[in-house]
Amino acid sequence: MADSGTLTATTTSEPSAATGAESIDPASTGAGHARHGDTTVEPALVLTGLTKTFRSGLLGRGPRVHALNGLDLTVPAGTVHAVLGPNGAGKTTTVRAVATLMRPDSGSVVVGGIDALADPDGVRDVIGVSGQYAAVDGNLTGFENLRLVAQLYGLSRGEASERARQLIADLDLEAAADRPMRTYSGGMRRRLDLAGALINRPMLVILDEPTTGLDPRGRRQIWEVIRSQVASGTTVLLTTQYLEEADELADEITVIDHGSVLARGTATSLKETAGQSILTVEVDARADAGQVAGTLSHLGVGEPERLDETHWTVPVADGTRSAVTAVKAFDATGIEIVDATVMTPTLDDVFLKLTGHEASPDDDTDGSADGGDAGDHGLAGRSAATGSESETQRLERIDVR
């Protein structure tokens, strides 16, 4: 169900040259990490041809703008599917359609085999939703908030109390369970909001920017909760401004812009479409330059370049494996190699290539005409999330000393 002009990346376990990506059906690939790849199981979510237009302008009197423009999406059961895109791309509009908070102009939404347009109540029974801001009562305790949500789902007071206590323990909130919510930190509030989304044991959990505003520690706590839920069979539809978050959690990623799908695939396969990896080697200063250049020419897919007396670079097709191959090749020629490093493309590169936008943590406004995406924030680069990697490239080093 690929959109016209959609780039659909191949699913591979190792980086390779990204020339001519092979089209695949997301429903047939299963999880990117093959956690729940049984294709005999009905998909958790199928979106077909979703369209939604809104009037632009302050008073809604301007021309119509497409928030969704024939969007197709299939999410296998028991996986994490991340939706990425710049502001106004249609991420939150998509979430609202799945959550039955907005009816699309055309197309279909099927959640676990239930038609969301024909039976929205049936869909609400099997989903949980956690938005960008915690939907809680600050005057109630954490326990009271969860018990209230459980009772709204129809649980008896006793059952609601038991479920609330269980989730409080699961999300490591026991020490604060009986404190008013207004005393909670941002991370604690987000965890409690996530607990509320899990209260009815949903088949599909919709997480719209679940870690916005959290520090790295709080973000990773939420990640662990998400991983544990998916391990138990829950499906997660995730929108996020943090590229590292999608890289860490998602089995498959869909990149959208202007309401249409630009690309879909695993993080690895999408990175392969963003460009070539670069191998950098450090050799002994006494090494023969002609031999070094000749060896690198056989390893790479382009011309080697000498940076200084000891450092050389060359584009390579086989990603991080190139470093190991280089060590063996130079060893065979008798040239001493001191270090070998491969710089591979990241999701930042994918995002820039597909959308033409830099991933920016400061881009927190939305130019879409719909109020639905008003909550979207600009995608933050990987370094803004944890500071563990550069914004443009990931380093893989082989220490050969």
PDB file of C-alpha atoms in Angstrom, residues 231-375:
ATOM      1  CA  ALA A 231       7.627  -7.965  25.420  1.00  0.00           C
ATOM      2  CA  SER A 232       4.255  -8.972  26.863  1.00  0.00           C
ATOM      3  CA  GLY A 233       2.562  -8.602  23.469  1.00  0.00           C
ATOM      4  CA  THR A 234       1.334  -5.000  23.444  1.00  0.00           C
ATOM      5  CA  THR A 235       1.635  -3.007  20.216  1.00  0.00           C
ATOM      6  CA  VAL A 236       2.892   0.589  20.365  1.00  0.00           C
ATOM      7  CA  LEU A 237       2.280   3.400  17.886  1.00  0.00           C
ATOM      8  CA  LEU A 238       4.859   6.066  18.721  1.00  0.00           C
ATOM      9  CA  THR A 239       5.335   9.622  17.546  1.00  0.00           C
ATOM     10  CA  THR A 240       8.499  11.265  18.789  1.00  0.00           C
ATOM     11  CA  GLN A 241      10.669  14.337  18.321  1.00  0.00           C
ATOM     12  CA  TYR A 242      13.752  12.392  19.398  1.00  0.00           C
ATOM     13  CA  LEU A 243      15.442  10.487  16.593  1.00  0.00           C
ATOM     14  CA  GLU A 244      17.394   8.379  19.070  1.00  0.00           C
ATOM     15  CA  GLU A 245      14.107   7.314  20.651  1.00  0.00           C
ATOM     16  CA  ALA A 246      12.893   5.879  17.359  1.00  0.00           C
ATOM     17  CA  ASP A 247      16.294   4.272  16.796  1.00  0.00           C
ATOM     18  CA  GLU A 248      16.220   2.637  20.244  1.00  0.00           C
ATOM     19  CA  LEU A 249      12.604   1.474  20.355  1.00  0.00           C
ATOM     20  CA  ALA A 250      11.092   1.077  16.911  1.00  0.00           C
ATOM     21  CA  ASP A 251      10.892  -2.190  15.027  1.00  0.00           C
ATOM     22  CA  GLU A 252       9.806  -0.172  12.018  1.00  0.00           C
ATOM     23  CA  ILE A 253       9.746   3.544  11.211  1.00  0.00           C
ATOM     24  CA  THR A 254       7.519   5.525   8.884  1.00  0.00           C
ATOM     25  CA  VAL A 255       8.624   9.009   7.819  1.00  0.00           C
ATOM     26  CA  ILE A 256       5.779  11.295   6.741  1.00  0.00           C
ATOM     27  CA  ASP A 257       5.515  14.849   5.459  1.00  0.00           C
ATOM     28  CA  HIS A 258       2.511  16.835   4.244  1.00  0.00           C
ATOM     29  CA  GLY A 259       0.283  13.912   5.224  1.00  0.00           C
ATOM     30  CA  SER A 260       1.963  11.369   2.939  1.00  0.00           C
ATOM     31  CA  VAL A 261       4.430   8.557   3.543  1.00  0.00           C
ATOM     32  CA  LEU A 262       7.951   9.336   2.345  1.00  0.00           C
ATOM     33  CA  ALA A 263       9.683   6.171   3.536  1.00  0.00           C
ATOM     34  CA  ARG A 264       9.238   3.176   5.771  1.00  0.00           C
ATOM     35  CA  GLY A 265      11.529   0.445   7.040  1.00  0.00           C
ATOM     36  CA  THR A 266      13.733  -0.534   9.942  1.00  0.00           C
ATOM     37  CA  ALA A 267      16.181   1.995  11.343  1.00  0.00           C
ATOM     38  CA  THR A 268      19.032   0.066   9.726  1.00  0.00           C
ATOM     39  CA  SER A 269      17.436  -0.117   6.292  1.00  0.00           C
ATOM     40  CA  LEU A 270      16.456   3.547   6.315  1.00  0.00           C
ATOM     41  CA  LYS A 271      19.995   4.575   7.219  1.00  0.00           C
ATOM     42  CA  GLU A 272      21.250   2.638   4.216  1.00  0.00           C
ATOM     43  CA  THR A 273      19.252   4.950   1.952  1.00  0.00           C
ATOM     44  CA  ALA A 274      20.844   8.076   3.443  1.00  0.00           C
ATOM     45  CA  GLY A 275      24.303   7.646   1.958  1.00  0.00           C
ATOM     46  CA  GLN A 276      27.535   5.717   2.122  1.00  0.00           C
ATOM     47  CA  SER A 277      29.610   4.881   5.156  1.00  0.00           C
ATOM     48  CA  ILE A 278      33.127   6.317   5.387  1.00  0.00           C
ATOM     49  CA  LEU A 279      36.103   4.187   6.431  1.00  0.00           C
ATOM     50  CA  THR A 280      39.014   6.046   8.045  1.00  0.00           C
ATOM     51  CA  VAL A 281      42.280   4.242   8.728  1.00  0.00           C
ATOM     52  CA  GLU A 282      45.395   5.338  10.561  1.00  0.00           C
ATOM     53  CA  VAL A 283      48.575   3.682   9.312  1.00  0.00           C
ATOM     54  CA  ASP A 284      52.206   3.793  10.349  1.00  0.00           C
ATOM     55  CA  ALA A 285      53.936   6.937   9.079  1.00  0.00           C
ATOM     56  CA  ARG A 286      56.521   4.789   7.300  1.00  0.00           C
ATOM     57  CA  ALA A 287      53.906   2.969   5.195  1.00  0.00           C
ATOM     58  CA  ASP A 288      54.199   3.233   1.418  1.00  0.00           C
ATOM     59  CA  ALA A 289      51.507   5.651   0.178  1.00  0.00           C
ATOM     60  CA  GLY A 290      51.008   3.752  -3.065  1.00  0.00           C
ATOM     61  CA  GLN A 291      50.373   0.498  -1.227  1.00  0.00           C
ATOM     62  CA  VAL A 292      47.942   2.160   1.183  1.00  0.00           C
ATOM     63  CA  ALA A 293      46.002   3.782  -1.671  1.00  0.00           C
ATOM     64  CA  GLY A 294      45.916   0.527  -3.609  1.00  0.00           C
ATOM     65  CA  THR A 295      44.646  -1.456  -0.640  1.00  0.00           C
ATOM     66  CA  LEU A 296      41.925   1.096   0.117  1.00  0.00           C
ATOM     67  CA  SER A 297      40.872   1.185  -3.541  1.00  0.00           C
ATOM     68  CA  HIS A 298      40.043  -2.514  -3.349  1.00  0.00           C
ATOM     69  CA  LEU A 299      38.135  -2.032  -0.076  1.00  0.00           C
ATOM     70  CA  GLY A 300      36.045   0.991  -1.037  1.00  0.00           C
ATOM     71  CA  VAL A 301      33.515   2.080  -3.617  1.00  0.00           C
ATOM     72  CA  GLY A 302      35.264   5.346  -4.411  1.00  0.00           C
ATOM     73  CA  GLU A 303      38.661   6.971  -4.557  1.00  0.00           C
ATOM     74  CA  PRO A 304      40.687   6.958  -1.312  1.00  0.00           C
ATOM     75  CA  GLU A 305      41.688  10.338   0.096  1.00  0.00           C
ATOM     76  CA  ARG A 306      44.799  11.067   2.144  1.00  0.00           C
ATOM     77  CA  LEU A 307      44.012  13.419   5.043  1.00  0.00           C
ATOM     78  CA  ASP A 308      47.528  13.696   6.445  1.00  0.00           C
ATOM     79  CA  GLU A 309      50.696  11.636   6.780  1.00  0.00           C
ATOM     80  CA  THR A 310      48.956   8.744   8.565  1.00  0.00           C
ATOM     81  CA  HIS A 311      45.183   9.090   8.000  1.00  0.00           C
ATOM     82  CA  TRP A 312      43.244   7.986   4.916  1.00  0.00           C
ATOM     83  CA  THR A 313      39.504   7.770   4.096  1.00  0.00           C
ATOM     84  CA  VAL A 314      37.415   5.954   1.503  1.00  0.00           C
ATOM     85  CA  PRO A 315      33.646   5.446   0.959  1.00  0.00           C
ATOM     86  CA  VAL A 316      32.594   1.853   1.681  1.00  0.00           C
ATOM     87  CA  ALA A 317      29.504  -0.213   1.000  1.00  0.00           C
ATOM     88  CA  ASP A 318      29.513  -2.762   3.789  1.00  0.00           C
ATOM     89  CA  GLY A 319      29.327  -0.485   6.815  1.00  0.00           C
ATOM     90  CA  THR A 320      31.036  -1.481  10.016  1.00  0.00           C
ATOM     91  CA  ARG A 321      32.325  -4.720   8.508  1.00  0.00           C
ATOM     92  CA  SER A 322      34.732  -2.608   6.472  1.00  0.00           C
ATOM     93  CA  ALA A 323      36.877  -1.917   9.522  1.00  0.00           C
ATOM     94  CA  VAL A 324      37.457  -5.615  10.122  1.00  0.00           C
ATOM     95  CA  THR A 325      38.067  -6.195   6.418  1.00  0.00           C
ATOM     96  CA  ALA A 326      40.587  -3.339   6.365  1.00  0.00           C
ATOM     97  CA  VAL A 327      42.554  -4.785   9.269  1.00  0.00           C
ATOM     98  CA  LYS A 328      42.835  -8.130   7.475  1.00  0.00           C
ATOM     99  CA  ALA A 329      43.735  -6.540   4.131  1.00  0.00           C
ATOM    100  CA  PHE A 330      46.503  -4.354   5.545  1.00  0.00           C
ATOM    101  CA  ASP A 331      47.830  -7.233   7.608  1.00  0.00           C
ATOM    102  CA  ALA A 332      48.134  -9.282   4.414  1.00  0.00           C
ATOM    103  CA  THR A 333      50.204  -6.538   2.770  1.00  0.00           C
ATOM    104  CA  GLY A 334      52.451  -6.102   5.794  1.00  0.00           C
ATOM    105  CA  ILE A 335      51.331  -2.515   6.434  1.00  0.00           C
ATOM    106  CA  GLU A 336      50.878  -1.681  10.103  1.00  0.00           C
ATOM    107  CA  ILE A 337      47.404  -0.257  10.762  1.00  0.00           C
ATOM    108  CA  VAL A 338      46.956   1.660  14.011  1.00  0.00           C
ATOM    109  CA  ASP A 339      43.219   2.355  13.950  1.00  0.00           C
ATOM    110  CA  ALA A 340      40.171   1.796  11.748  1.00  0.00           C
ATOM    111  CA  THR A 341      36.914   3.735  12.120  1.00  0.00           C
ATOM    112  CA  VAL A 342      33.655   3.608  10.176  1.00  0.00           C
ATOM    113  CA  MET A 343      31.233   6.544  10.179  1.00  0.00           C
ATOM    114  CA  THR A 344      27.727   5.391   9.238  1.00  0.00           C
ATOM    115  CA  PRO A 345      24.610   7.442   8.398  1.00  0.00           C
ATOM    116  CA  THR A 346      22.092   8.105  11.178  1.00  0.00           C
ATOM    117  CA  LEU A 347      18.366   8.802  11.299  1.00  0.00           C
ATOM    118  CA  ASP A 348      19.288  12.502  11.297  1.00  0.00           C
ATOM    119  CA  ASP A 349      20.697  11.987   7.814  1.00  0.00           C
ATOM    120  CA  VAL A 350      17.588  10.059   6.746  1.00  0.00           C
ATOM    121  CA  PHE A 351      15.331  12.804   8.055  1.00  0.00           C
ATOM    122  CA  LEU A 352      17.270  15.553   6.288  1.00  0.00           C
ATOM    123  CA  LYS A 353      17.423  13.657   3.006  1.00  0.00           C
ATOM    124  CA  LEU A 354      13.711  12.833   2.932  1.00  0.00           C
ATOM    125  CA  THR A 355      12.161  16.029   4.292  1.00  0.00           C
ATOM    126  CA  GLY A 356      14.777  18.659   3.539  1.00  0.00           C
ATOM    127  CA  HIS A 357      14.561  19.762   7.183  1.00  0.00           C
ATOM    128  CA  GLU A 358      17.264  19.653   9.813  1.00  0.00           C
ATOM    129  CA  ALA A 359      16.269  17.829  12.995  1.00  0.00           C
ATOM    130  CA  SER A 360      15.913  20.743  15.413  1.00  0.00           C
ATOM    131  CA  PRO A 361      15.036  20.709  19.128  1.00  0.00           C
ATOM    132  CA  ASP A 362      13.977  24.351  18.956  1.00  0.00           C
ATOM    133  CA  ASP A 363      11.419  23.961  16.178  1.00  0.00           C
ATOM    134  CA  ASP A 364       8.401  23.688  18.439  1.00  0.00           C
ATOM    135  CA  THR A 365       5.738  25.448  16.419  1.00  0.00           C
ATOM    136  CA  ASP A 366       3.420  23.945  13.885  1.00  0.00           C
ATOM    137  CA  GLY A 367       2.404  25.521  10.656  1.00  0.00           C
ATOM    138  CA  SER A 368      -0.332  23.023   9.836  1.00  0.00           C
ATOM    139  CA  ALA A 369      -3.822  24.274   9.393  1.00  0.00           C
ATOM    140  CA  ASP A 370      -5.320  21.677  11.677  1.00  0.00           C
ATOM    141  CA  GLY A 371      -5.422  22.028  15.381  1.00  0.00           C
ATOM    142  CA  GLY A 372      -4.563  18.360  15.523  1.00  0.00           C
ATOM    143  CA  ASP A 373      -0.885  18.841  14.964  1.00  0.00           C
ATOM    144  CA  ALA A 374      -0.620  21.848  17.173  1.00  0.00           C
ATOM    145  CA  GLY A 375       0.963  19.702  19.802  1.00  0.00           C
TER     146      GLY A 375
END
